mmCIF file of C-alpha atoms and ligand atoms in Angstrom:
data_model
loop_
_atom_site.group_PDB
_atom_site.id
_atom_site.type_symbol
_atom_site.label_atom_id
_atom_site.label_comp_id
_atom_site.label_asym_id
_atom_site.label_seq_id
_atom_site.Cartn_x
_atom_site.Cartn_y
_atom_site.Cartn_z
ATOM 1 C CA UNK A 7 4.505 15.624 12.690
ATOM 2 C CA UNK A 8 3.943 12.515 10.533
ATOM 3 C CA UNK A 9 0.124 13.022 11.093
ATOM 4 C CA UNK A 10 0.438 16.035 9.806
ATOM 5 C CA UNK A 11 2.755 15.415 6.662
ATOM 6 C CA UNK A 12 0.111 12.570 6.125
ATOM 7 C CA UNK A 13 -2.888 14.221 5.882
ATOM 8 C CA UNK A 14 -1.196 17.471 3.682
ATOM 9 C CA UNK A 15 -0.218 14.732 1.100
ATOM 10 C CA UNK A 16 -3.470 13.241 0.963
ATOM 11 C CA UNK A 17 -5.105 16.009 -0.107
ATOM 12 C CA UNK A 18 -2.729 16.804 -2.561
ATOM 13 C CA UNK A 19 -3.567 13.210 -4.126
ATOM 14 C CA UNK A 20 -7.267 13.264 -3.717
ATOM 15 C CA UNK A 21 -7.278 16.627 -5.111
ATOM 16 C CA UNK A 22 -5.105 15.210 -8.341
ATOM 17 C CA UNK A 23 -8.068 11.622 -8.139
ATOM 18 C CA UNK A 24 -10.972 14.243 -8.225
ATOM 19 C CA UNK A 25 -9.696 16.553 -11.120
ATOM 20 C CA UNK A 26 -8.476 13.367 -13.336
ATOM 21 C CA UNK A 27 -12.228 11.593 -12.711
ATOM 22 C CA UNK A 28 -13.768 15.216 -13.458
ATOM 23 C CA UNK A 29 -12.137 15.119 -17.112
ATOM 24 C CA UNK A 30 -13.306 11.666 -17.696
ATOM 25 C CA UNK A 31 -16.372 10.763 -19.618
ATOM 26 C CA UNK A 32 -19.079 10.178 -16.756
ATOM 27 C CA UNK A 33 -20.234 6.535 -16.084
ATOM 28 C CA UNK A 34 -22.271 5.003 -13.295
ATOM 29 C CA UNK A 35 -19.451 3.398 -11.768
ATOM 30 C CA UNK A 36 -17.753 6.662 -11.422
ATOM 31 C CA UNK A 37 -19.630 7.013 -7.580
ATOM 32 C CA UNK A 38 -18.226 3.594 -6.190
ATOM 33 C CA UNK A 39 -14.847 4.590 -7.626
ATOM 34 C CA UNK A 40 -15.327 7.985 -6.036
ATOM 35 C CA UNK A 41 -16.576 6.156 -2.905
ATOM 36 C CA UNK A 42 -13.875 3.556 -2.337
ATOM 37 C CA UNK A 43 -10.999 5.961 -3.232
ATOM 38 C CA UNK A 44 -10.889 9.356 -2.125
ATOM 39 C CA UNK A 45 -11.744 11.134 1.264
ATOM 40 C CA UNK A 46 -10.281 8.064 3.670
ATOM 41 C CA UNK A 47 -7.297 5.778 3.997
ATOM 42 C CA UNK A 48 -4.018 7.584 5.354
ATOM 43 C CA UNK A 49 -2.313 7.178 1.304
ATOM 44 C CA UNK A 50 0.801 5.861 3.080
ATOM 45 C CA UNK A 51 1.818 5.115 0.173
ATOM 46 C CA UNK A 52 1.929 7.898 -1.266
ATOM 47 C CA UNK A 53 3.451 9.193 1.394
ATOM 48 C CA UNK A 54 6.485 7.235 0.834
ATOM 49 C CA UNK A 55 6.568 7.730 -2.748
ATOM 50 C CA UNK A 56 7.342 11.239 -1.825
ATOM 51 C CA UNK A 57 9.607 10.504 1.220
ATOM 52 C CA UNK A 58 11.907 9.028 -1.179
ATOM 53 C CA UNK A 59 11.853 11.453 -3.737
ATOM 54 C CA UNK A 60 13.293 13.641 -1.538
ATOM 55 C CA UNK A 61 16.175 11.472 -1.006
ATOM 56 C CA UNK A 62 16.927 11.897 -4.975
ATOM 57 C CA UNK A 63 15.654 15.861 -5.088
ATOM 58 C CA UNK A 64 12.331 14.777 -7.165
ATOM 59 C CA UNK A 65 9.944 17.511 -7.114
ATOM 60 C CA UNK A 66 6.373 15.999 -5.772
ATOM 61 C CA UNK A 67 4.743 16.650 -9.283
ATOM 62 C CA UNK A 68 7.268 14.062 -10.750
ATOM 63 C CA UNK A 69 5.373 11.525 -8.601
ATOM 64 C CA UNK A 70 1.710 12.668 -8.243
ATOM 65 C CA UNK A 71 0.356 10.256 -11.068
ATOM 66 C CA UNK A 72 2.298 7.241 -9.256
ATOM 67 C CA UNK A 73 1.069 8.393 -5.826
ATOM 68 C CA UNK A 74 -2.565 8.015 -7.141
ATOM 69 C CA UNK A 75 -1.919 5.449 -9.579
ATOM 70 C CA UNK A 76 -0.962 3.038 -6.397
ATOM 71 C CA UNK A 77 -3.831 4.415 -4.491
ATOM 72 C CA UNK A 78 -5.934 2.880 -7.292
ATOM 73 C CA UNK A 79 -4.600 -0.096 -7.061
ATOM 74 C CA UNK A 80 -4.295 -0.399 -3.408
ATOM 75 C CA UNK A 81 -8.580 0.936 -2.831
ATOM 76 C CA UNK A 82 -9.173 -1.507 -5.037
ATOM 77 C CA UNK A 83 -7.473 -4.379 -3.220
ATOM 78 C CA UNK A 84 -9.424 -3.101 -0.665
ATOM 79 C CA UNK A 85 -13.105 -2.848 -2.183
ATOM 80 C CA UNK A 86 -12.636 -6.355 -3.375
ATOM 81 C CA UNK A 87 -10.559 -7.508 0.054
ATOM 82 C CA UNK A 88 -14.142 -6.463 1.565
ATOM 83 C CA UNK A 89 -16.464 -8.290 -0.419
ATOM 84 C CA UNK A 90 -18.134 -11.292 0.980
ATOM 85 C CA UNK A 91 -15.985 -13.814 -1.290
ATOM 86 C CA UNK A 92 -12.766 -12.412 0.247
ATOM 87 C CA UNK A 93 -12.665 -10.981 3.980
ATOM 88 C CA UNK A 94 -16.446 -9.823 4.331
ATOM 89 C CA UNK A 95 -15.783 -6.735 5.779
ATOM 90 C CA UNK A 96 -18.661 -4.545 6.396
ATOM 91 C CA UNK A 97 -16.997 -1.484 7.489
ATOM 92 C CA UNK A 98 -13.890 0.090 5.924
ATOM 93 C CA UNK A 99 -12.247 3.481 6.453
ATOM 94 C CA UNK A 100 -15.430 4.422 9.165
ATOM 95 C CA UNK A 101 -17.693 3.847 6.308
ATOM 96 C CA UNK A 102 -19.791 1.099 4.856
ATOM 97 C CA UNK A 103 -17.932 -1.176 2.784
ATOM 98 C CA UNK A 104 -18.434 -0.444 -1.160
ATOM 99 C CA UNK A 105 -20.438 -3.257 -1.672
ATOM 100 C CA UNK A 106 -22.447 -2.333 1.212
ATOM 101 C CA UNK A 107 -22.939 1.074 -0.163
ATOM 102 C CA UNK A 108 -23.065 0.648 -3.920
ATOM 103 C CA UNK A 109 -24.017 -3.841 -4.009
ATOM 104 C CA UNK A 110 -21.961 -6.717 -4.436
ATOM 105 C CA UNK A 111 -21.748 -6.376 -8.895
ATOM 106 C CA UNK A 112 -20.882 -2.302 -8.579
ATOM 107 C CA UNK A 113 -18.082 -2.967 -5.984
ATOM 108 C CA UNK A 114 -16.518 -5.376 -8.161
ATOM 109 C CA UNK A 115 -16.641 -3.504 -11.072
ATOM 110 C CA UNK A 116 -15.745 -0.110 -9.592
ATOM 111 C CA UNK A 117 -12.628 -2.265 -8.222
ATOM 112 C CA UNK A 118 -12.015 -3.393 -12.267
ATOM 113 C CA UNK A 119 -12.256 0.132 -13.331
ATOM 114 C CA UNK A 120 -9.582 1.439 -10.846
ATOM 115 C CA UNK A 121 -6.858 -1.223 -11.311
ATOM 116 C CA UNK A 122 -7.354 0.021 -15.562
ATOM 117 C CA UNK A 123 -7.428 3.375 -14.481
ATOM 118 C CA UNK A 124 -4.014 3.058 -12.727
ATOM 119 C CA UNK A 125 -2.494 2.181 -15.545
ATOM 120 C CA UNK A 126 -4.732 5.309 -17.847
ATOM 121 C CA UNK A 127 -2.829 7.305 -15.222
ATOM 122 C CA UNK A 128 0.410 6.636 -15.796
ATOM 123 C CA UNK A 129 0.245 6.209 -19.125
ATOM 124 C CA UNK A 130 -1.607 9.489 -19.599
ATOM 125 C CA UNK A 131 0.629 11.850 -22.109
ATOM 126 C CA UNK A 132 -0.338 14.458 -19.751
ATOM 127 C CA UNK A 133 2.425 12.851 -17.268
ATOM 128 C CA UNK A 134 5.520 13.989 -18.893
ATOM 129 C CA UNK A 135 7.760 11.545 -18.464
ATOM 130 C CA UNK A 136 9.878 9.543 -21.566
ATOM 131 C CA UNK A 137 8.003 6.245 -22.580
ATOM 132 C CA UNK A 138 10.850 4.306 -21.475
ATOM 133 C CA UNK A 139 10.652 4.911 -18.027
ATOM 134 C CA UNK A 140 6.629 4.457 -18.044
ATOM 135 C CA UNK A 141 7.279 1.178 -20.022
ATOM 136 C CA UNK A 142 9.026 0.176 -16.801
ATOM 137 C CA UNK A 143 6.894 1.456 -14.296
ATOM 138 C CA UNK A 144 3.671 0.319 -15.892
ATOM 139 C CA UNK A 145 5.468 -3.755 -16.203
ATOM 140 C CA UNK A 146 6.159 -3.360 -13.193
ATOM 141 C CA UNK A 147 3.020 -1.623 -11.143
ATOM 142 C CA UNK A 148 1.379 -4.723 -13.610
ATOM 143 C CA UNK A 149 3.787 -7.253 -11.681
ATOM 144 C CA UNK A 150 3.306 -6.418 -8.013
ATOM 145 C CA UNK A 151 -0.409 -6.222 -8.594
ATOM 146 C CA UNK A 152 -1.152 -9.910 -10.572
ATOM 147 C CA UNK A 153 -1.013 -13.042 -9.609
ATOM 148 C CA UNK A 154 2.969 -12.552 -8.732
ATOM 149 C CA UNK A 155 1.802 -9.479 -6.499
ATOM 150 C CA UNK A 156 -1.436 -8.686 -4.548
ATOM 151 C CA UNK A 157 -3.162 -10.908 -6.116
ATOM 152 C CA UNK A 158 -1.567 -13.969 -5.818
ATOM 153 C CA UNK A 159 -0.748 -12.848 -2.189
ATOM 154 C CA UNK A 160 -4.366 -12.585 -1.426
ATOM 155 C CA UNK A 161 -4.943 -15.662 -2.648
ATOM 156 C CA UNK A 162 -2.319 -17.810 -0.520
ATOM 157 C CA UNK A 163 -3.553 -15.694 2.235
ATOM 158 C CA UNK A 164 -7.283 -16.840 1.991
ATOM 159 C CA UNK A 165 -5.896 -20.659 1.501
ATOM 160 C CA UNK A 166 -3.898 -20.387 4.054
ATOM 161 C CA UNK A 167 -6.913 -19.981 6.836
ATOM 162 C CA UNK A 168 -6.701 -22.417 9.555
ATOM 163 C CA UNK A 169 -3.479 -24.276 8.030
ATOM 164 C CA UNK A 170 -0.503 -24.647 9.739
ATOM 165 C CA UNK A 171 2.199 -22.250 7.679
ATOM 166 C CA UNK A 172 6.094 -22.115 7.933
ATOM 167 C CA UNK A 173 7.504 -18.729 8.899
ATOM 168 C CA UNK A 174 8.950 -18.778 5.346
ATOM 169 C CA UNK A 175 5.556 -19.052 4.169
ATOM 170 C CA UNK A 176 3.625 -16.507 5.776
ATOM 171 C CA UNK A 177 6.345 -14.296 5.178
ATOM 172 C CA UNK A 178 6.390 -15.046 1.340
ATOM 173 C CA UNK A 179 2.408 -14.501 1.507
ATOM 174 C CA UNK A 180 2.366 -11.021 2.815
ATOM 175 C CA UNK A 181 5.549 -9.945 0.789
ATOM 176 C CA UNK A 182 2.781 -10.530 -1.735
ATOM 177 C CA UNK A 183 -0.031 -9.609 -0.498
ATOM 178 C CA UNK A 184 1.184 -6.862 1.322
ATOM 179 C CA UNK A 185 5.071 -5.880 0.237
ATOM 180 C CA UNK A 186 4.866 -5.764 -3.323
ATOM 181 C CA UNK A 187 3.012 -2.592 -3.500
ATOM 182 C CA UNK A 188 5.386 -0.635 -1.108
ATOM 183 C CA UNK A 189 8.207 -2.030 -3.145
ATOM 184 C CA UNK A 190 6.871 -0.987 -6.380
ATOM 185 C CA UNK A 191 6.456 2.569 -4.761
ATOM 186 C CA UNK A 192 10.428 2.775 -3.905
ATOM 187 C CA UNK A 193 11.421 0.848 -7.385
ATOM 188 C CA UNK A 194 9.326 4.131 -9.721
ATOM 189 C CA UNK A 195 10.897 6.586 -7.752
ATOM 190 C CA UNK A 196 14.772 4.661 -8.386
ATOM 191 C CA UNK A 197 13.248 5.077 -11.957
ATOM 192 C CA UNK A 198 11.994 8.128 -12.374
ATOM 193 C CA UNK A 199 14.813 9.694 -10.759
ATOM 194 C CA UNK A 200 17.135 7.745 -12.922
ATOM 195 C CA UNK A 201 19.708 5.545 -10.564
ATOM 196 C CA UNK A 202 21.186 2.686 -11.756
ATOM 197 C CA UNK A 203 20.163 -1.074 -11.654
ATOM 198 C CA UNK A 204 22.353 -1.782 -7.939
ATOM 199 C CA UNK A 205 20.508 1.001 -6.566
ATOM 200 C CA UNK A 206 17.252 0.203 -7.991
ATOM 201 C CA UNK A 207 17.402 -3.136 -6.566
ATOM 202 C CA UNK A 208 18.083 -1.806 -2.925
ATOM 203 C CA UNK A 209 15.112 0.202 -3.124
ATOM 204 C CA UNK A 210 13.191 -2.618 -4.206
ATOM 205 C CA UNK A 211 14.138 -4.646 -1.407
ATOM 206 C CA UNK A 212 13.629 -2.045 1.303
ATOM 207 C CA UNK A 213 10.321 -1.395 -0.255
ATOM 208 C CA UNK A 214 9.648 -5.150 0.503
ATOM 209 C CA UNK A 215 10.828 -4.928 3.909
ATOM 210 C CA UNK A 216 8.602 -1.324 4.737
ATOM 211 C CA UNK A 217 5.538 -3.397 3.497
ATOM 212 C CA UNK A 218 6.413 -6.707 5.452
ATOM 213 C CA UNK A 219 6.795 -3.982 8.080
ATOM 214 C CA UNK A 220 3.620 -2.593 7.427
ATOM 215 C CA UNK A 221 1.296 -5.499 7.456
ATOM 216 C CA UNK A 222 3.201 -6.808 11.108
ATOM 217 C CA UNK A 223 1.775 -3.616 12.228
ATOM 218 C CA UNK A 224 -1.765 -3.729 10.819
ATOM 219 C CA UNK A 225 -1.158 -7.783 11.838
ATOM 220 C CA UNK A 226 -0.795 -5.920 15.382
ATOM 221 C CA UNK A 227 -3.743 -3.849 15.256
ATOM 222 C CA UNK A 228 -5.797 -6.388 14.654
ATOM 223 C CA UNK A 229 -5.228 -7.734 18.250
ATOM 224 C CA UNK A 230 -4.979 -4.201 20.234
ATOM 225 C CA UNK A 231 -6.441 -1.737 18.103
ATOM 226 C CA UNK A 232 -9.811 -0.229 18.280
ATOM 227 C CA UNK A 233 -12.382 -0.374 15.608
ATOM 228 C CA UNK A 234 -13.289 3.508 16.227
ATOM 229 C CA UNK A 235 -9.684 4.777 15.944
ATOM 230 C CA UNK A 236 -9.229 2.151 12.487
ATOM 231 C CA UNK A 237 -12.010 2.416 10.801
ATOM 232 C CA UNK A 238 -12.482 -1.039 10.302
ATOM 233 C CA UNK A 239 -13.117 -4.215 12.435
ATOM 234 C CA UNK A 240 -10.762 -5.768 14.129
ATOM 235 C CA UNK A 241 -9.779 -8.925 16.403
ATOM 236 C CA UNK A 242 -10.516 -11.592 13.173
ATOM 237 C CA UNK A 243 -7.412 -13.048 12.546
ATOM 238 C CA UNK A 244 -7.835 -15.145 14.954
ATOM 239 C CA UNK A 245 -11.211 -16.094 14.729
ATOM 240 C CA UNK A 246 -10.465 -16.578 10.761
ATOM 241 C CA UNK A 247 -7.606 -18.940 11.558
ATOM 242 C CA UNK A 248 -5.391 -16.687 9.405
ATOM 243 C CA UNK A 249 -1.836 -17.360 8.756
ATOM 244 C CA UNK A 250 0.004 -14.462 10.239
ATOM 245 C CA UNK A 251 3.647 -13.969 12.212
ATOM 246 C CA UNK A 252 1.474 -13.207 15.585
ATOM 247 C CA UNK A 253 -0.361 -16.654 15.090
ATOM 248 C CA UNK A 254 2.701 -18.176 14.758
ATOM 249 C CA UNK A 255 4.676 -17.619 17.217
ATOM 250 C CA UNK A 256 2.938 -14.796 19.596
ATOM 251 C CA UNK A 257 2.729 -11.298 20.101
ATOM 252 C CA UNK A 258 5.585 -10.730 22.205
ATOM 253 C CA UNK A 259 8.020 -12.732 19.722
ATOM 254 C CA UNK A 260 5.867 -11.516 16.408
ATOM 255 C CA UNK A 261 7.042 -7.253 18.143
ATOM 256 C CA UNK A 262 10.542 -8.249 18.376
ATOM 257 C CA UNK A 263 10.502 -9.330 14.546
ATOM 258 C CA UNK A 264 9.031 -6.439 13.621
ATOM 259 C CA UNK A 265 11.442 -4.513 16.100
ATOM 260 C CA UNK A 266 14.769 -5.744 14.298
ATOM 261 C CA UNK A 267 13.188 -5.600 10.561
ATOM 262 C CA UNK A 268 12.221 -1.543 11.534
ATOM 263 C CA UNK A 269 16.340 -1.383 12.411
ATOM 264 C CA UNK A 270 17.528 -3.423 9.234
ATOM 265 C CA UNK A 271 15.672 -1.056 7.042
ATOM 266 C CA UNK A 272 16.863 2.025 8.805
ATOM 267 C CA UNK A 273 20.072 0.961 8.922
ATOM 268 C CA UNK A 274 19.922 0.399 4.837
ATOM 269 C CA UNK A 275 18.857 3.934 4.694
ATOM 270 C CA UNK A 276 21.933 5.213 6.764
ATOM 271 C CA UNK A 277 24.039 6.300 3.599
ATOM 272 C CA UNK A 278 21.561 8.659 2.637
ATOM 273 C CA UNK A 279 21.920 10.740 5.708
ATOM 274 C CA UNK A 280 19.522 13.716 6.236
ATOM 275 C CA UNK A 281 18.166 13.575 2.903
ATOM 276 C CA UNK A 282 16.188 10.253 4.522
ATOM 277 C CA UNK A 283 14.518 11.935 7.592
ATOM 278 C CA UNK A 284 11.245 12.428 6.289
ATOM 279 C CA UNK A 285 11.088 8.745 5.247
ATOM 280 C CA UNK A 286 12.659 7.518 8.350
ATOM 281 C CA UNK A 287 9.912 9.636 10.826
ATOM 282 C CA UNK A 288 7.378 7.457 8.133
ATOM 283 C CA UNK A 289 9.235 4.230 9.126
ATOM 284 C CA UNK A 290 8.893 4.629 12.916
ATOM 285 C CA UNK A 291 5.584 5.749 12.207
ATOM 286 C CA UNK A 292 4.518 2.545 10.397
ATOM 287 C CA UNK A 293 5.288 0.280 13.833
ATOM 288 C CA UNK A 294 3.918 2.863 16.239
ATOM 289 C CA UNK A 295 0.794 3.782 14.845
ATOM 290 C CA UNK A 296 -2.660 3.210 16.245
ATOM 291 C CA UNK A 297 -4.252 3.677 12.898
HETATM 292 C C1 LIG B 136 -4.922 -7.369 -7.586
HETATM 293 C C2 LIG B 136 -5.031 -5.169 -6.408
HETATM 294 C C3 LIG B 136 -5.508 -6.541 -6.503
HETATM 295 C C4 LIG B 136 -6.454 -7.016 -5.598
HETATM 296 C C5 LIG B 136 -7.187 -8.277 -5.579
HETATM 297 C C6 LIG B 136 -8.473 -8.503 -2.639
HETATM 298 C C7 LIG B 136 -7.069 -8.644 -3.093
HETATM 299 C C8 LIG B 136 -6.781 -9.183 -4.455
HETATM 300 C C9 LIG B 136 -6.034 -8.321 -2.311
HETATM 301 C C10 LIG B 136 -6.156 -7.790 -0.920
HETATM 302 C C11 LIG B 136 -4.839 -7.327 -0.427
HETATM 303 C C12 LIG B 136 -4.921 -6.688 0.934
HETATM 304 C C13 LIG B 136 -6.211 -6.227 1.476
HETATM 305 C C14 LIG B 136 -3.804 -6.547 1.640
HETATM 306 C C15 LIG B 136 -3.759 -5.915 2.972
HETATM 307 C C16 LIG B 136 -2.913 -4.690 2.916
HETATM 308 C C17 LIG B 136 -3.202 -3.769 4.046
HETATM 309 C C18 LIG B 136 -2.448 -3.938 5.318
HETATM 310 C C19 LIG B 136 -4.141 -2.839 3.909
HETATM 311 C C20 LIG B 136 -4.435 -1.734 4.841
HETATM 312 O O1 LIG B 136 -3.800 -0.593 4.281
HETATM 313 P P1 LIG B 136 -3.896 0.859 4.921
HETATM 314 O O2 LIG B 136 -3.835 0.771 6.408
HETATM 315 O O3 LIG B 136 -5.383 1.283 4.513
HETATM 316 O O4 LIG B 136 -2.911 1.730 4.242
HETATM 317 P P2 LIG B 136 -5.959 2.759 4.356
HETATM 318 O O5 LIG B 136 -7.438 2.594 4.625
HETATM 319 O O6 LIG B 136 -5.278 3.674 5.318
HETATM 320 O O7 LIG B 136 -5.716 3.142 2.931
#
């Protein structure tokens, strides 16, 4: 069911990627862009932006340029997560890495060009929505990607390799690295469908928690999933001394963290009753997944 839900929204964003790069003034970089954004990745993200605009009755074209302004952001983290500076990742999403593909300069700059063209998205006067609520969206989508965000995630992440970290620690790193995106997802829905600051907050904070979630998972993977079924390589956190909650204090223990976070968020989304199926099926799908 989820699989399915998945790859129907997807489409729906890729489709809304390849008709805004269609209307743009060609460029050489528009290939890598192409490349390291559309046709691949599961756009979970997306997938959640819509969950929860069902919660608050938003209608999916309320949210398609946030859907693919976050899968900008988040191919992007990815291109550049690949290159040999960062993770050196040669395959990604069953492909070649960008830079594999395209080189090391057009990888980076195809990444530059789709964190700007987030923004271009949102701020696009096509997307009718009052400046207000872009104003907020666009701070903060700029927020959880800088140096407070991704970014600065990524970075305590790759200093963190073969250090001893705190649980406190890694978990602030991959709220970071990993959360901040989700939670920015759950935040421009609470503002685009207009709730007030309490409830804003506790979709912020769940969104935090789903991403923490997310990366236990993917943290998971990386020990017992397979390469073929991911689309990527896996079994290197260990070899890479990385900091994560499975390197810390096991697999077994690392599960039952991720076990009792999946049951904190669910039970936040209790009050909302039916309206939060869709979003919970996405949450059990985020720890059971083999992809
Ligand atoms: C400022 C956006 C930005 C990036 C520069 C390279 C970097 C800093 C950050 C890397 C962050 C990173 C790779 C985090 C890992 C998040 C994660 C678990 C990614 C896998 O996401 P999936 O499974 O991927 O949704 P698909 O391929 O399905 O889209």
């Amino acid at each position: 069911m989820v699989k399915r839900k998945l790859i129907k929204n997807a489409k729906k964003v890729d489709n809304f990627l390849i008709n805004y790069l269609k209307d743009q003034d060609k460029s050489l970089l528009i290939n890598p862009m192409k490349y390291g954004l559309i046709s691949g990745g599961k756009k979970i993200r997306s997938t959640i932006i819509f969950d929860v605009g069902k919660i608050f009755k938003l209608k999916q074209n309320k949210l398609i340029n946030i859907c693919a302004s976050v899968e900008c952001i988040h191919s992007y983290s990815l291109i550049h997560d690949d290159l040999p500076c960062m993770d050196n990742d040669k395959i990604r999403r069953g492909k070649p890495s960008t830079h594999v593909k395209f080189g090391e300069a057009s990888a980076v700059l195809a990444g530059n060009s789709l964190l700007t063209l987030a923004f271009e998205i949102i701020a696009d006067k096509k997307y009718l929505l009052n400046s207000k609520i872009k104003n907020e969206i666009i701070k903060s989508l700029a927020f959880c990607s800088g140096h407070t965000g991704i970014a600065g995630g990524q970075e305590l992440d790759l200093k963190f390799e073969n250090k001893k970290r705190s649980l406190n620690q890694i978990i602030n790193m991959q709220e970071k690295k990993t959360g901040k995106l989700f939670s920015f997802c759950l935040f421009a829905v609470g503002v685009v469908s207009k709730q007030n600051k309490k409830e804003i907050k506790n979709l912020t904070h769940i969104g935090e928690q789903i991403g923490l979630l997310f990366q236990l998972a993917d943290d998971f993977l990386d020990i017992k999933g397979s390469n073929r079924t991911l689309g990527k390589s896996t079994k290197k956190d260990r070899k890479k001394g990385k900091s994560t909650l499975v390197n810390l204090m096991g697999y077994e223990k690392a599960y039952m963290y991720a076990l009792n976070l999946k049951k904190k968020i669910l039970l936040k989304l209790e009050k909302h009753g039916k309206k939060a199926k869709d979003l919970n099926e996405t949450i059990e799908f985020i720890l059971g997944r083999n992809f």
